[in-house]
Structure formats: structure tokens, C-alpha cells
XYZ file of C-alpha atoms in Angstrom:
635
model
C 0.000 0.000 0.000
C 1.072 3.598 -0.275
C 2.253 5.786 1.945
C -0.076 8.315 3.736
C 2.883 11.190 3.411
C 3.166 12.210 -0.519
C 6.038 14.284 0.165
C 8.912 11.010 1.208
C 12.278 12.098 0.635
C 13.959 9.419 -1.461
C 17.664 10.438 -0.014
C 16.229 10.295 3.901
C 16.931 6.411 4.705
C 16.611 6.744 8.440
C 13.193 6.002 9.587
C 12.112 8.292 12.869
C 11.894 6.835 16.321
C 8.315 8.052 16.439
C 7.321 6.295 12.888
C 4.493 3.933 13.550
C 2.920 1.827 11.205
C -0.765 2.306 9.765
C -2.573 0.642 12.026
C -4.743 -2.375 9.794
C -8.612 -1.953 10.035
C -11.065 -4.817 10.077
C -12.524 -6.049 6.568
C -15.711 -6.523 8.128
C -16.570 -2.964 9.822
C -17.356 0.252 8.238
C -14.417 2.749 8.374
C -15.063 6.341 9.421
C -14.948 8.712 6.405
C -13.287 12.024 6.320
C -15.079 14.825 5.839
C -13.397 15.749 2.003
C -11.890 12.428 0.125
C -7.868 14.018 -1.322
C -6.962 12.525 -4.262
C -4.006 10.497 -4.282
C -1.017 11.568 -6.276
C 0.261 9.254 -9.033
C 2.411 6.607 -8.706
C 5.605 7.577 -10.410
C 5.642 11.194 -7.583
C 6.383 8.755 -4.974
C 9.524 7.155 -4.274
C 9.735 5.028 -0.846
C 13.481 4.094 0.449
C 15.020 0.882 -0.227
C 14.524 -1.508 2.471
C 17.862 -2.130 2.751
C 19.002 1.141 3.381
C 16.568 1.834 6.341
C 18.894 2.542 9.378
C 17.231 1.805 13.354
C 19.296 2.815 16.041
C 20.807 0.562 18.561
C 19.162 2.977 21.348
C 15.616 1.682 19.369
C 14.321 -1.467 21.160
C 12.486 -3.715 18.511
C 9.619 -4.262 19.554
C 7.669 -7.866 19.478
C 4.506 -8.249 18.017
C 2.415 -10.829 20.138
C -0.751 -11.838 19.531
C -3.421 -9.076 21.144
C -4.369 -10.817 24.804
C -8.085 -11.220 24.592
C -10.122 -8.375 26.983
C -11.240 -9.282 30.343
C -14.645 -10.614 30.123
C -17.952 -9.123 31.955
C -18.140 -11.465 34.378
C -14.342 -11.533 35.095
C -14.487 -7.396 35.171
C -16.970 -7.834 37.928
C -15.778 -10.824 40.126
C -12.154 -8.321 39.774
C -14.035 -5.419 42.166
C -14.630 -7.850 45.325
C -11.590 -9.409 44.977
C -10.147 -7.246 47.556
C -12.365 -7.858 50.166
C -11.623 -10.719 52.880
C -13.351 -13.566 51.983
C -13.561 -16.051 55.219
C -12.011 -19.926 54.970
C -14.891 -22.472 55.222
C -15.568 -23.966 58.474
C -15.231 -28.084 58.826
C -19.125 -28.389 58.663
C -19.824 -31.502 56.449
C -22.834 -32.628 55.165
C -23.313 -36.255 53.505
C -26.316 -38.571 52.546
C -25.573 -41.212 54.692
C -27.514 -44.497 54.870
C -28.662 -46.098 58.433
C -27.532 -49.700 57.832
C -23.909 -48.552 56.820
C -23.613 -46.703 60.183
C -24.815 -50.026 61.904
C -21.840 -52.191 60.470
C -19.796 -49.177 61.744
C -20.430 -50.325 65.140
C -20.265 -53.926 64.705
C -17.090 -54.301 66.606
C -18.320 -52.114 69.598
C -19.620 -53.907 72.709
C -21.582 -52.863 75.579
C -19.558 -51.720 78.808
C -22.380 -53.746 81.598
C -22.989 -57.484 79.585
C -19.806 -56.996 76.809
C -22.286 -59.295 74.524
C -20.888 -61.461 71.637
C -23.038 -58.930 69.480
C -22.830 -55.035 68.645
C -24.852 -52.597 68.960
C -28.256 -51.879 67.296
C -28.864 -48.595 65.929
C -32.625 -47.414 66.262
C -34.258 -43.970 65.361
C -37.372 -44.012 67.767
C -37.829 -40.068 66.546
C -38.077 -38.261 63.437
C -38.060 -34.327 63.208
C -38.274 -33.527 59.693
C -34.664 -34.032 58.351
C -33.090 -34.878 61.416
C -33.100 -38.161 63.035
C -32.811 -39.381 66.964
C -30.257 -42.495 66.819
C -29.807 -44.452 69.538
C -26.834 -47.296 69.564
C -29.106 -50.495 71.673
C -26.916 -53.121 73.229
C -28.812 -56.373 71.443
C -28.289 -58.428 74.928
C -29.324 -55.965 77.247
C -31.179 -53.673 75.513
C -29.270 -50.922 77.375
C -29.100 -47.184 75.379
C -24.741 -47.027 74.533
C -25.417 -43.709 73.327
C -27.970 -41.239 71.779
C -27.321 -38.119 69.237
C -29.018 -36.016 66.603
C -28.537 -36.452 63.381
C -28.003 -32.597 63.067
C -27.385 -29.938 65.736
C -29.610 -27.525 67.072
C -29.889 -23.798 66.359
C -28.658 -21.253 68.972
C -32.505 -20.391 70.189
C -33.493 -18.228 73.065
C -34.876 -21.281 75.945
C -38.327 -19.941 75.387
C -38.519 -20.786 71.651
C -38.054 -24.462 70.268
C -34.331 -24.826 68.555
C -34.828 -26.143 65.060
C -32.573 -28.286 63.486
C -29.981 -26.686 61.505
C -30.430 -29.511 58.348
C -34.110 -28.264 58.182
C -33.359 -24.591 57.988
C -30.764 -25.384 55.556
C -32.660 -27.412 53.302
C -35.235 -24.799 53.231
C -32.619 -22.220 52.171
C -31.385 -24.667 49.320
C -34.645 -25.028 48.627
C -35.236 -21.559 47.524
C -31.446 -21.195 46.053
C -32.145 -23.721 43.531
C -35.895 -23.176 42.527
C -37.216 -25.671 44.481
C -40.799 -25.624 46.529
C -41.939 -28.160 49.085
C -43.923 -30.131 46.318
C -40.542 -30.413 44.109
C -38.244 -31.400 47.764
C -40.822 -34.111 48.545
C -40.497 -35.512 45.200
C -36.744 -35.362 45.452
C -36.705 -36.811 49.025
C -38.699 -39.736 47.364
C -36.665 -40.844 44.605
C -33.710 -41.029 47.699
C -35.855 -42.994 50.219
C -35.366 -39.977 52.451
C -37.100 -38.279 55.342
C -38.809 -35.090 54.434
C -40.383 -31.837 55.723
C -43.923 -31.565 56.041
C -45.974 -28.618 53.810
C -46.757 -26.860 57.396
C -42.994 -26.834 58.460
C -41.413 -25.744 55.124
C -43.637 -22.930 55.359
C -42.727 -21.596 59.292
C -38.866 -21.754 57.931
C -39.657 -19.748 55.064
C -41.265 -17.476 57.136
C -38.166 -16.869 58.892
C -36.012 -16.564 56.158
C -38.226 -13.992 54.444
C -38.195 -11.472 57.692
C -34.422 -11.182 56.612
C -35.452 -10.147 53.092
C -35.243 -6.156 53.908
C -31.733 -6.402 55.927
C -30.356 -8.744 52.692
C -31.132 -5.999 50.243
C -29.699 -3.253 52.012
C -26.347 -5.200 52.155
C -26.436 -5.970 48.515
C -27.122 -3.334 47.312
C -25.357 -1.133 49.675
C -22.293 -2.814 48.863
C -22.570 -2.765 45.094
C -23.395 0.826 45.240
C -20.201 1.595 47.235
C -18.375 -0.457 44.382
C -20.071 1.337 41.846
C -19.205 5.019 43.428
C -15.183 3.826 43.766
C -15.034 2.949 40.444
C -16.230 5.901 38.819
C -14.163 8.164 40.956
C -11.112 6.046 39.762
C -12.010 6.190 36.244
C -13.183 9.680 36.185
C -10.475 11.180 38.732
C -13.625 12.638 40.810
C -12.701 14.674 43.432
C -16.176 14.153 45.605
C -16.589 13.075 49.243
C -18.689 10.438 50.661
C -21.757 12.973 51.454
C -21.299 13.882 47.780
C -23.725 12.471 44.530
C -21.971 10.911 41.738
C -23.613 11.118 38.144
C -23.966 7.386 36.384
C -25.845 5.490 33.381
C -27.617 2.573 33.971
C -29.660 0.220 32.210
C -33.535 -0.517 33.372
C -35.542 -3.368 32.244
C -38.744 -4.901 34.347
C -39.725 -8.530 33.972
C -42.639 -9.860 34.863
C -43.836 -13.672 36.143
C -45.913 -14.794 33.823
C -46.338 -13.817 30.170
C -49.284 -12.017 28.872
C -50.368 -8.433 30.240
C -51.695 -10.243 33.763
C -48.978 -10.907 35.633
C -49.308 -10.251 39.247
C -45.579 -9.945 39.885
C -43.262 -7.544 38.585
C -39.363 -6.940 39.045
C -37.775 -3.587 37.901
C -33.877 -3.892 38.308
C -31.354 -1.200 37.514
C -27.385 -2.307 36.364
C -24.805 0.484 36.136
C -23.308 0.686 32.025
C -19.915 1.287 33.172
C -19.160 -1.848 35.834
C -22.089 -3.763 34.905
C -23.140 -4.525 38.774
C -26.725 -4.218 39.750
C -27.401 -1.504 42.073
C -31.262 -1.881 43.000
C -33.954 -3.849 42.328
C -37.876 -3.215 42.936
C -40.686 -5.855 43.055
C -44.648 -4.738 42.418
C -47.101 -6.998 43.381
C -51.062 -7.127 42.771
C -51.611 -10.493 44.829
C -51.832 -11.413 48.404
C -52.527 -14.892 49.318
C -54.445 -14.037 52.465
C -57.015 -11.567 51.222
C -57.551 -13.944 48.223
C -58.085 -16.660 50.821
C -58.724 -15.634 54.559
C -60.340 -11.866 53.399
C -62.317 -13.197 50.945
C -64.067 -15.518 53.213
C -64.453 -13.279 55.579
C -65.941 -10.301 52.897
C -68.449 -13.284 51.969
C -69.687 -14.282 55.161
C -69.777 -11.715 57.585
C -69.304 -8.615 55.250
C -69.622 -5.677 58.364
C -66.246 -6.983 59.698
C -64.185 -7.127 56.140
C -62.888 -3.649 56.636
C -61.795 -4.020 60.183
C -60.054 -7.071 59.350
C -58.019 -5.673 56.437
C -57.388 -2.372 58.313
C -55.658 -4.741 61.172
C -54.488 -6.811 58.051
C -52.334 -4.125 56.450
C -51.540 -2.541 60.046
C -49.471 -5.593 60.871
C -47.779 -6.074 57.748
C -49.104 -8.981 56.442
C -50.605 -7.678 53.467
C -48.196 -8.250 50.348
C -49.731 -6.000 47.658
C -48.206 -3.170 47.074
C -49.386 -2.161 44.054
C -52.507 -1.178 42.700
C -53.268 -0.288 38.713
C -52.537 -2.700 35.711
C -49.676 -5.113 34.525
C -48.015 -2.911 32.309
C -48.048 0.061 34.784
C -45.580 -1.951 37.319
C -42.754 -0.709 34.881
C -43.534 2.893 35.613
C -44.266 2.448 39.670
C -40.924 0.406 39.951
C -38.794 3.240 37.449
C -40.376 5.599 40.322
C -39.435 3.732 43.114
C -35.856 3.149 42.471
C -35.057 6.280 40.610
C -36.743 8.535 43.881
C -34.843 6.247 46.186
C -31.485 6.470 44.379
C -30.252 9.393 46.169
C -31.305 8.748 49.709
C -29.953 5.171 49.792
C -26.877 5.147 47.319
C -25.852 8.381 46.717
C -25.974 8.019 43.359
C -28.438 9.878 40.675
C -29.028 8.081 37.307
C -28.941 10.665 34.923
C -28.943 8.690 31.970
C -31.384 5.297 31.339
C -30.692 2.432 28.805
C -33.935 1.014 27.678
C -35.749 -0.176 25.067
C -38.128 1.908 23.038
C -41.770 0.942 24.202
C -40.909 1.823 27.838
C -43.109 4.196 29.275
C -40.684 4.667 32.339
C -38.549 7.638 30.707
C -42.007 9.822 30.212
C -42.686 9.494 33.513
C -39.152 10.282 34.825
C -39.976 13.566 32.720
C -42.708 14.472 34.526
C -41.808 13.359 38.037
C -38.473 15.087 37.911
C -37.096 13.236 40.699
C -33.489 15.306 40.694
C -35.309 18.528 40.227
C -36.444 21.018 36.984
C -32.349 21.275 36.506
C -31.393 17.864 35.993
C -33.264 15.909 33.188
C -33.075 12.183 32.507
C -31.966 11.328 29.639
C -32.884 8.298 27.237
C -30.055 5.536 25.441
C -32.193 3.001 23.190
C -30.238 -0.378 23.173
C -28.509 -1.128 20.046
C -30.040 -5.057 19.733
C -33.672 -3.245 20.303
C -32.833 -0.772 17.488
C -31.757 -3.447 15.418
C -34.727 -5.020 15.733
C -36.811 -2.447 14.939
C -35.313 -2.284 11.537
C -36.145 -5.751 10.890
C -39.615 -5.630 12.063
C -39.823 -2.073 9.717
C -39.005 -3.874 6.853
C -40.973 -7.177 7.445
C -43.500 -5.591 7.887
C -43.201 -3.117 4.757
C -42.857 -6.496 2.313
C -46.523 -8.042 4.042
C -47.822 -4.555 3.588
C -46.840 -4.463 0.480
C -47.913 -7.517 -0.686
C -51.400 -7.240 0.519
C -51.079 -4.297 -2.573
C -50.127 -6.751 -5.463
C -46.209 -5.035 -4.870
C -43.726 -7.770 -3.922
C -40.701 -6.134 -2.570
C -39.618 -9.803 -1.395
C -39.680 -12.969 -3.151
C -36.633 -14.515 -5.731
C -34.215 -12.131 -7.732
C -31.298 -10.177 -7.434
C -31.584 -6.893 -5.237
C -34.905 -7.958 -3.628
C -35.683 -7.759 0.045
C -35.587 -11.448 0.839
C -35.529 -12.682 4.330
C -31.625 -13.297 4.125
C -30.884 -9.380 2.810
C -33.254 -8.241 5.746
C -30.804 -10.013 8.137
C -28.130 -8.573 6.739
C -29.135 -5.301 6.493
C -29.974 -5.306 10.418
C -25.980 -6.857 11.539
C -24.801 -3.704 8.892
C -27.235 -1.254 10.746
C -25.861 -2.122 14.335
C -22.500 -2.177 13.370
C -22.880 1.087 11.273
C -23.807 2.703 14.735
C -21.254 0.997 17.098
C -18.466 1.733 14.655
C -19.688 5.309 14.767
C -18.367 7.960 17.329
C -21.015 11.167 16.117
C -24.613 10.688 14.987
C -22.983 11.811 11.783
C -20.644 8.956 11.274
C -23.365 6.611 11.779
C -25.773 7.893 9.349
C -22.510 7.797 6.909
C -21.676 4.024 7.899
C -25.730 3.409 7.559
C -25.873 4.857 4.315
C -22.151 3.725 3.007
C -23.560 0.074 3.746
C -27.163 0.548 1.894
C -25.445 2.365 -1.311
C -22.968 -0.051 -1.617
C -25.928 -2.183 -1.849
C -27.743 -0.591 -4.834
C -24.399 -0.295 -6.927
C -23.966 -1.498 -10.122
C -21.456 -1.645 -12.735
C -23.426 0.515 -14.863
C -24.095 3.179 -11.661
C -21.445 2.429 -9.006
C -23.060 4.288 -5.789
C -19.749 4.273 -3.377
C -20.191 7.943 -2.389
C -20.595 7.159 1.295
C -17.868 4.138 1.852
C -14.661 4.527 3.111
C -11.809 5.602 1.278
C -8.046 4.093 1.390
C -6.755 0.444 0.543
C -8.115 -0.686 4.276
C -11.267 0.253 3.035
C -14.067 -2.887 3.629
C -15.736 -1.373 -0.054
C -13.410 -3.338 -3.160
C -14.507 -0.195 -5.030
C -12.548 2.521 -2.728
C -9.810 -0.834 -2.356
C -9.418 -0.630 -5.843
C -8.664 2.920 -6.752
C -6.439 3.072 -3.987
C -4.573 0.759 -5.243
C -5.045 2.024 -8.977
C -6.568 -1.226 -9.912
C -10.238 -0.890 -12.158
C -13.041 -1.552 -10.352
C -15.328 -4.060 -11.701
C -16.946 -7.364 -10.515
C -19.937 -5.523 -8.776
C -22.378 -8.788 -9.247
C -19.716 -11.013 -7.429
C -18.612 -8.675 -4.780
C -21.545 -7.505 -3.751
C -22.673 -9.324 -1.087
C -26.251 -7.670 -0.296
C -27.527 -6.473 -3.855
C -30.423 -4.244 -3.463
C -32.712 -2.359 -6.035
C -32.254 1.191 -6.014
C -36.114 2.118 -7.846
C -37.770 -0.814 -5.949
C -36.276 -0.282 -2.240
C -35.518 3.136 -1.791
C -38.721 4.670 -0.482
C -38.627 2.107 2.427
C -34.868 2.331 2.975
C -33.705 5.897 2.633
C -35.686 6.463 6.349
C -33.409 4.335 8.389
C -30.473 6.483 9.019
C -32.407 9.290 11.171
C -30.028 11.570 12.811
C -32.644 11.897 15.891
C -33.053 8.106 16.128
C -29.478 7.807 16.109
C -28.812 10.402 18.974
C -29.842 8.181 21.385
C -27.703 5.001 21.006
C -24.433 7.663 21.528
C -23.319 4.424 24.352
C -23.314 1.747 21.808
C -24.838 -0.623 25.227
C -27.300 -3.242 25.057
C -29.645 -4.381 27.888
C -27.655 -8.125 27.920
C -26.909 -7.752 31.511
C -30.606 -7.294 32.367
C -31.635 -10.076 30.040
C -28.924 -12.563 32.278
C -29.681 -11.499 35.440
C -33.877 -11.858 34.409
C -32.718 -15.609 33.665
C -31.129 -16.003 37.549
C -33.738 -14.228 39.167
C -36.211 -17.249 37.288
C -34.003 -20.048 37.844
C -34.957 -19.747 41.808
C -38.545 -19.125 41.369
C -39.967 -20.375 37.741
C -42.276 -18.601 35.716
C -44.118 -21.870 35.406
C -45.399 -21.409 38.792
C -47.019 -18.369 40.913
C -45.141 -17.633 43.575
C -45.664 -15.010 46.454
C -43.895 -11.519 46.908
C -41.503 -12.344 49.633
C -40.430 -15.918 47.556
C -39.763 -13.855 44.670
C -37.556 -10.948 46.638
C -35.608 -13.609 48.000
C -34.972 -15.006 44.862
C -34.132 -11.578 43.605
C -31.423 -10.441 46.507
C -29.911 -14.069 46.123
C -29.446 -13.705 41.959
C -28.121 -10.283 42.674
C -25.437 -11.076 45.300
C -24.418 -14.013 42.666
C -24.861 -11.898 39.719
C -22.519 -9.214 41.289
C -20.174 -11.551 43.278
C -20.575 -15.021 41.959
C -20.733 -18.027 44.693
C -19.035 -15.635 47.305
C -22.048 -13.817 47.181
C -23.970 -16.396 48.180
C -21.639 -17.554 50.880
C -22.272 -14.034 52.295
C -26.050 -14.365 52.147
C -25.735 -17.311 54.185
C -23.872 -16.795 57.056
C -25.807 -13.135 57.114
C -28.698 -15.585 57.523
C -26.591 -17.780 59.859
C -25.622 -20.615 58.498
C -21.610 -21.929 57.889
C -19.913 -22.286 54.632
C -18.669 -25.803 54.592
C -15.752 -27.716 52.839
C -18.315 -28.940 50.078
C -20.328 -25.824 49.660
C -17.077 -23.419 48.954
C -15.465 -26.148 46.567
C -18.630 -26.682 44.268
C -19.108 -23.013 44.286
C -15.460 -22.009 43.580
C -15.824 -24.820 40.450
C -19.145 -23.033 39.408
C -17.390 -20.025 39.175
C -14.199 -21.182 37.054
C -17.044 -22.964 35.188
C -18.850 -19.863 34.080
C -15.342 -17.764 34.042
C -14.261 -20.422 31.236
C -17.439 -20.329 29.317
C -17.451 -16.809 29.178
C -13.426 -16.978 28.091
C -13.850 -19.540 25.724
C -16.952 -16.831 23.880
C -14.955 -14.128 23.652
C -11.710 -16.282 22.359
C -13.894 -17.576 19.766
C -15.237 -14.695 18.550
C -12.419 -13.111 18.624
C -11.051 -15.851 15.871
C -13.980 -15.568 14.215
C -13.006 -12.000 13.576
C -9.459 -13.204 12.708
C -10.447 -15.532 10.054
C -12.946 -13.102 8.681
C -10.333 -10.949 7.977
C -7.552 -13.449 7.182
C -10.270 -14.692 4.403
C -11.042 -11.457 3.184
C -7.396 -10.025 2.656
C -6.889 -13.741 0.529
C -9.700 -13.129 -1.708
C -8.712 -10.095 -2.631
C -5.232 -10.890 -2.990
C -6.059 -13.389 -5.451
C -8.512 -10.834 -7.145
C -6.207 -8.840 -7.466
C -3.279 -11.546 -9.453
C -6.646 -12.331 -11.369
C -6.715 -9.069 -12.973
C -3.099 -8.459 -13.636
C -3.378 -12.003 -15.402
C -2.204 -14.614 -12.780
C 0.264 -14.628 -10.193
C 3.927 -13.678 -10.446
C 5.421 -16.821 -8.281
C 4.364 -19.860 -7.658
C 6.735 -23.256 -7.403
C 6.704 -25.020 -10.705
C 3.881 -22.915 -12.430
C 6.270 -21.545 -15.124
């Protein structure tokens, strides 16, 4: 390729220390154009300096060129900000599925200290308390009690309450932490010819858990928002206090429970852009069990006493509903819920809100003005959502225009088949992330459409990037003073300039394109939806407190991985044993790998891409100037 400098002095061998190379730009991206395209001088003005004449000082290092280290991942970016914290070492606790005949050959050689009988002892279980066991070791002779234990210890309880077992608590808690209700545990203590806990008893421990649901998400959350503050001080060189608000862009998404427009349960979650931690999370709820069971009885019945009853109902906190309008409306109540409360709690204000387009949260924001007249919100669309608007756009303008007797689809070159619609949406969202201005991505929109509708009759490259690392063969070509030609063959989306350009001169609206000036995505939201409905499935209805449990457990694993959850439980008061920290510790290099191995192979994807590309048009290029000049044994 050719120099960028015209003016190379042919008697100047010695290359600068500060000479770097032209950096090589991906095949498969749109290149920023420049605002006025310089011709390039001729080939005989420029003379470059033998290569064997090109002098580097000893003082000048050469430098290696490895192969680029692949970026940290998401999930390894975010595991990296509670690294520094003390984690504590598992305690000996040990759990194991043990079976009662095994233990009996265990004391087979013992004998009793009063008849020292020929046989050992029997082992009976006279008591059952859910999970737990009484054993007793029986001298078969004498029938005297060797010893008696618990299959589990007790809780620390004050003497006035009964001490549950800790195995009962704990299988309630794992339980909940892996989706699991007391139908689903009694099946699985079934198929293991185990002892289980009865509907009544799975209930009172759930109870208990869920009076810890309001302490749990003010340490979650409390702690991601700390993280959250740190690192944009670091990256921003803030100089704020603690007292002081910090500025940040998140992403909001709500998901409901069931599909459809009647779910009673909704969860509105917000996830900071820049560290990709979620901060706070809301849940609306249109459903409480008692008033559908206990208050409607009572409203039937003995109607004169209903509104006493759910007076002292909501007085004692017992009521779950929290919400009163439609479905749909839980998006705006939880956007002003979490965006009021942002301040107060976190010291944070969210200034700027990745969503999708149909959201009715950012109008309210507007008119609630919960940082005051001064300080609007403003609105990011999502890049995969915008995408997919342009698909559905053009979908929809082929049935449309079918319906008319016009077939914009269908067989033939430059039609708008399903395959050229796909296309035209991966150009679209690349055209805007390669973008830095709304300009540029209008350019790279309309660059990758124009390239489309040329021909070799009416070549249309007036929008694609200039120079020989140009992705368009046409600007390729006259850089490299080659004739460009071939437009059938290398055009890879062909598109009919008369037929499609009503419906696609539209798409590359500077206003639209204001708003994806982030380049994010709501991904984050759409993985953290899928742990919040692993522990309590959509298949199911589940109650308000089951389903903030589930979502202050996905968040402290979302944020923190299996150390999170380690934290939730000895907050709740359990120990961390042996087996609990090593499967967890292999879950997370498990999902550190996958997410490795993703990024590795896209990143060769890109590779080959490009590797492929710069060999096809190599051998283009010996193709017109009549075959290549080497190859072993060809002349």
C-alpha cells in the first residue's frame, strides 16, 4: 500500500523513532470517512526508500509483536471489584447422605460396657423431626441405650422458643437457592428414600427466612453501590466526598412472572453501564394470598367486619400487595421507586437510562423530575432493540406491500428477501457501534445501503470509506489504482435502487441515532432476568416475599458469583462448609471459562474473517493483472 505522506524524501533512509505503522482496520466494519476524500497523487511522484538502506538505532528497542491478549470478560471485570475484600475460609461443617444400615456395620465391633455381649450394637431412630433423626446405639443383649445423638445440631434459640434443626433450615434455604418448593423437595426426598419436611414446616422456615429479606437488600445493594461510586471516581479522577452524589448510566428493564399483560408480579432492576453490577432492584405486586383466601371468606360471610379485618391486616404487615393499577403500569411504579430512592440510599443519581423503546418509564421520569427542573433524565435506546426495529420495519413493509399486489420480497437479485433483511440489520448495528457522532453513523448506515444498490453501470460508493483498508473493493481498488469491476460477485447484499428506496432511505435518522451515543445493550438485564427465574420459575405463581428472596440471592451471585452467596448465608446464619465453597469455587471457574472460551472464539472468528477477506482479494487482485507472479513449478 502507499504511503499516507506524498512528500517522502527518497535520499532520507533513516526512519524516525516516532514512525508507527498504519494501524490495519477490520474487513468486516465500516471505516469512518473524512469529511473531504484528497486525491491520491500518481504513482511515479512517490519514491519510498530501499529496504535495505533503512537505518534503526541501537538505542531503538524492537519491539515484538504478540498476539493481542483477549479483553477481560464481563463477568471476570466484575468478580475483579470484590476481589479485595476478605473472603472467610470455610468452616469443617460436612454434610453427607448417609444411609442407616452402613452406620450399623460401623459399630459392629463395639460392645456394651455392663454385659460386653458377643453382638454389637443396634442402631434405632425411635424419633423423626423432619430431616433430622434421633439415633440411639441399643446393646442387642441388654437392651441398654450405649449412646444417643441427633442427626443434626440444634440452632442457637433463646430457651423460650423451640431450637430447630440446623439440616431443616438449611434445606429450606437450598430449597429456595435452587428453585425448588416443598412439592418439588418431597419428590426429590422420594426418589432417595429420604425423610422429608412436612408442607406446614417448610412454610414456618420460610417465614423466617423472608423477615431477613429487607436487611439482605440493604447489604447488597449497599455494597454494590459503594463499588459502583469507587469505580467511577477512579475512572473519572472525581474529586467528591462520601456525602457527595456521583452522576452514572444505567440500564432498566422490568420482567414480569408470567407472560401475557396479567402478571401479578413484577421486578424492575437497575445495572450500572460502566461496571455492569446491579445496584437496586424493585418488586410490584397485585396479589396477596391471604385476602384472596382468609379476606375473601371473611368479605363473603360476615361482610360488616371485612374492613376491620383488612385495616388490622395491612396494620401488621401482612398484606403483600403493594401495588394497585394494571400489569403494564408496574414498569412505571418500579422506574419511580428506584429512581426517587437512588439518592437517599446510594448516593448516586441516574442521569442517563438504557432502555428499550416501548418503555413508558422515561415519560414518567420527565414528569416526576425526581433530581429537580435542573437535571433531566436522559434516554439511550439499546442497540439489539434498534436493530430489531429495523427488521420488524421492513418485514413488515414487504406483508404490507404484498397485501397491494407489490412484492418487494420474493426470488431475484436486489430484492428484500428474508436473508438481505438479516443482513441489512448486523450492517445497521455495526454502522452505529463503529460510529463515534450521529454523523458517522448515518454515513456508515448509508455507506452500507449504497454499496448495496451499486452497479457496474451506476457504481453508488459515495458514502464508503476511502483508502486500501477500506471494507468497499470499489474505494480498495482505486487506492490501489486497480479498475473496479466485478460488482455482481462482490456484492454481497444487492439491493434495487427504484424498488427499495422509499422504504430504505428512512433508516439512518439523525434523531433516532442520537440516542444510542453508548453503543450498550440491555444483555446484563436479560442474564440477570434468567437467575432471578431459575430460583422461582415462571411456570409457577409464587408469592412476593419468595420472589424478593430469589431476587437479593441472583443479585449477590450476579454481582459476586458463589461468594455472594456464601455471604447471604452466614448473614442468615448458616456456615460455609468444605463442600459448599469447593462446588461453588468450580461453578465459578465454570462460568469464568465459558465466558473466556466466547470471547476467544469470537475473537477468531473475527481473525479468520479478515484473514479470508485479505486472501480473496489478494487473489482478485493476481486475477486481474493475469495470474500470479510466483508460484513453485507454475512456469
Amino acid at each position: 500500500s502507499l504511503p499516507d505522506e506524498p512528500n517522502v524524501q527518497p535520499l532520507t533512509p533513516v526512519v524516525p523513532t516516532t514512525y508507527q505503522p498504519r494501524p490495519s482496520t477490520s474487513t468486516d466494519q465500516p471505516r469512518p470517512s473524512t469529511s473531504t476524500d484528497q486525491p491520491r497523487p500518481s504513482l511515479p511522484s512517490i519514491i519510498s526508500p530501499p529496504r535495505d538502506r533503512i537505518i534503526i538505532p541501537l538505542s531503538t528497542p524492537l519491539r515484538a509483536s504478540p498476539e493481542p491478549e483477549t479483553p477481560l470478560t464481563r463477568s471476570q471485570k466484575k468478580l475483579a471489584f470484590f476481589q479485595a475484600e476478605n473472603v472467610e475460609e470455610p468452616t469443617v461443617l460436612k454434610r453427607t447422605i448417609l444411609e442407616l444400615p452402613q452406620l450399623e456395620k460401623l459399630f459392629g465391633d463395639l460392645r456394651c460396657h455392663q454385659c460386653f455381649g458377643d453382638e454389637g450394637p443396634e442402631l434405632r431412630t425411635p424419633a423423626r423431626y423432619g430431616m433430622a433423626l434421633k439415633m440411639d446405639a441399643v446393646c442387642r443383649t441388654c437392651n441398654n441405650v450405649l449412646s444417643s445423638q441427633f442427626s443434626s445440631a440444634k440452632n442457637i434459640a433463646p430457651p423460650s422458643r423451640p431450637k430447630p434443626f440446623v439440616v431443616n433450615k438449611a434445606t429450606v434455604m437450598s430449597s429456595l437457592l435452587s428453585g425448588m418448593g416443598p412439592y418439588c423437595l418431597n419428590n426429590f426426598c422420594e426418589a432417595l428414600e429420604m425423610p422429608s419436611l412436612h408442607q406446614k414446616t417448610f412454610n414456618k422456615f420460610v417465614n423466617r427466612l423472608y423477615t431477613q429479606n429487607q436487611r439482605l437488600s440493604y447489604e447488597i445493594f449497599s455494597k454494590a453501590a459503594s463499588i459502583v461510586r469507587k469505580e467511577h471516581i477512579r475512572l473519572y479522577s472525581l474529586e467528591v466526598g462520601e456525602d457527595n452524589v456521583i452522576d452514572i448510566s444505567v440500564s432498566f428493564d422490568t420482567l414480569w412472572l408470567t407472560r401475557g399483560h396479567k402478571s401479578l408480579i413484577g421486578i424492575g432492576c437497575v445495572i450500572d453501564v460502566v461496571t455492569g453490577l446491579i445496584i437496586y432492584g424493585h418488586v410490584c405486586s397485585l396479589h396477596c394470598h391471604i385476602c384472596a383466601q382468609a379476606g375473601e371468606f371473611i368479605r363473603k360471610e360476615t361482610p360488616h367486619r371485612y374492613e376491620q379485618w383488612k385495616q388490622a391486616h395491612i396494620a401488621k404487615g401482612e398484606c403483600t400487595i403493594n401495588f394497585a393499577g394494571s400489569s403494564g403500569m408496574m414498569e412505571v411504579k418500579a422506574t419511580e421507586v428506584l429512581w426517587s430512592r437512588s439518592v437517599e440510599r446510594h448516593k448516586l443519581r441516574y442521569t442517563t437510562m438504557v432502555s428499550d423503546g416501548d418503555s413508558k418509564a422515561h415519560t414518567m421520569l420527565l414528569k416526576l423530575m425526581p433530581y429537580g427542573p435542573d437535571e433531566e433524565v436522559q434516554k439511550e435506546d439499546c442497540i439489539n432493540h434498534v436493530g430489531k426495529r429495523l427488521g420488524v420495519a421492513l418485514r413488515n413493509a414487504v406483508s404490507d406491500n404484498s397485501k397491494r399486489g407489490v412484492t418487494l420480497g420474493g426470488r431475484g437479485r436486489g430484492r428484500l428477501t428474508a436473508e438481505a433483511i438479516r443482513r441489512l440489520q448486523i450492517y445497521y448495528s455495526r454502522a452505529i457501534r463503529a460510529g463515534k457522532t450521529p454523523e458517522e453513523m448515518r454515513r456508515n448506515i448509508m455507506a452500507s445501503v449504497h454499496h448495496g444498490y451499486s452497479t457496474d453501470d451506476l457504481p453508488q460508493h459515495i458514502f464508503c470509506p476511502p483508502g486500501p483498508d477500506s471494507w468497499c473493493f470499489y474505494k480498495k481498488s482505486i487506492a490501489d489504482h486497480v479498475y473496479p469491476s466485478g460488482h455482481k460477485k462482490r456484492v454481497h447484499t444487492p439491493l434495487d435502487y427504484n424498488l427499495l428506496h422509499p422504504y430504505l432511505r428512512a433508516i439512518g435518522i439523525i434523531g433516532a441515532l442520537k440516542k444510542c451515543q453508548l453503543k450498550t445493550t440491555q444483555n446484563p438485564n436479560e442474564s440477570f432476568h434468567h437467575s432471578v427465574w431459575s430460583r422461582c420459575s415462571k411456570k409457577n405463581f409464587h408469592s412476593l416475599k419468595r420472589v424478593e428472596f430469589a431476587l437479593f440471592s441472583a443479585a449477590a451471585e450476579f454481582n459476586d458469583g458463589p461468594v455472594g452467596l456464601a455471604v447471604i448465608k452466614r448473614s442468615l446464619g448458616f456456615q460455609v462448609g468444605e463442600h459448599g465453597h469447593r462446588v461453588g469455587q468450580a461453578r465459578m471457574r465454570k462460568r469464568l471459562y465459558k465466558s473466556t472460551q466466547e470471547q476467544q472464539q469470537k475473537a477468531k472468528k473475527r481473525k479468520k474473517v479478515t484473514a479470508a477477506a485479505r486472501e480473496k482479494s489478494r487473489q482478485e487482485k493476481e486475477t486481474e493483472e493475469g495470474g500470479p507472479a510466483y508460484l513453485s513449478g507454475i512456469f
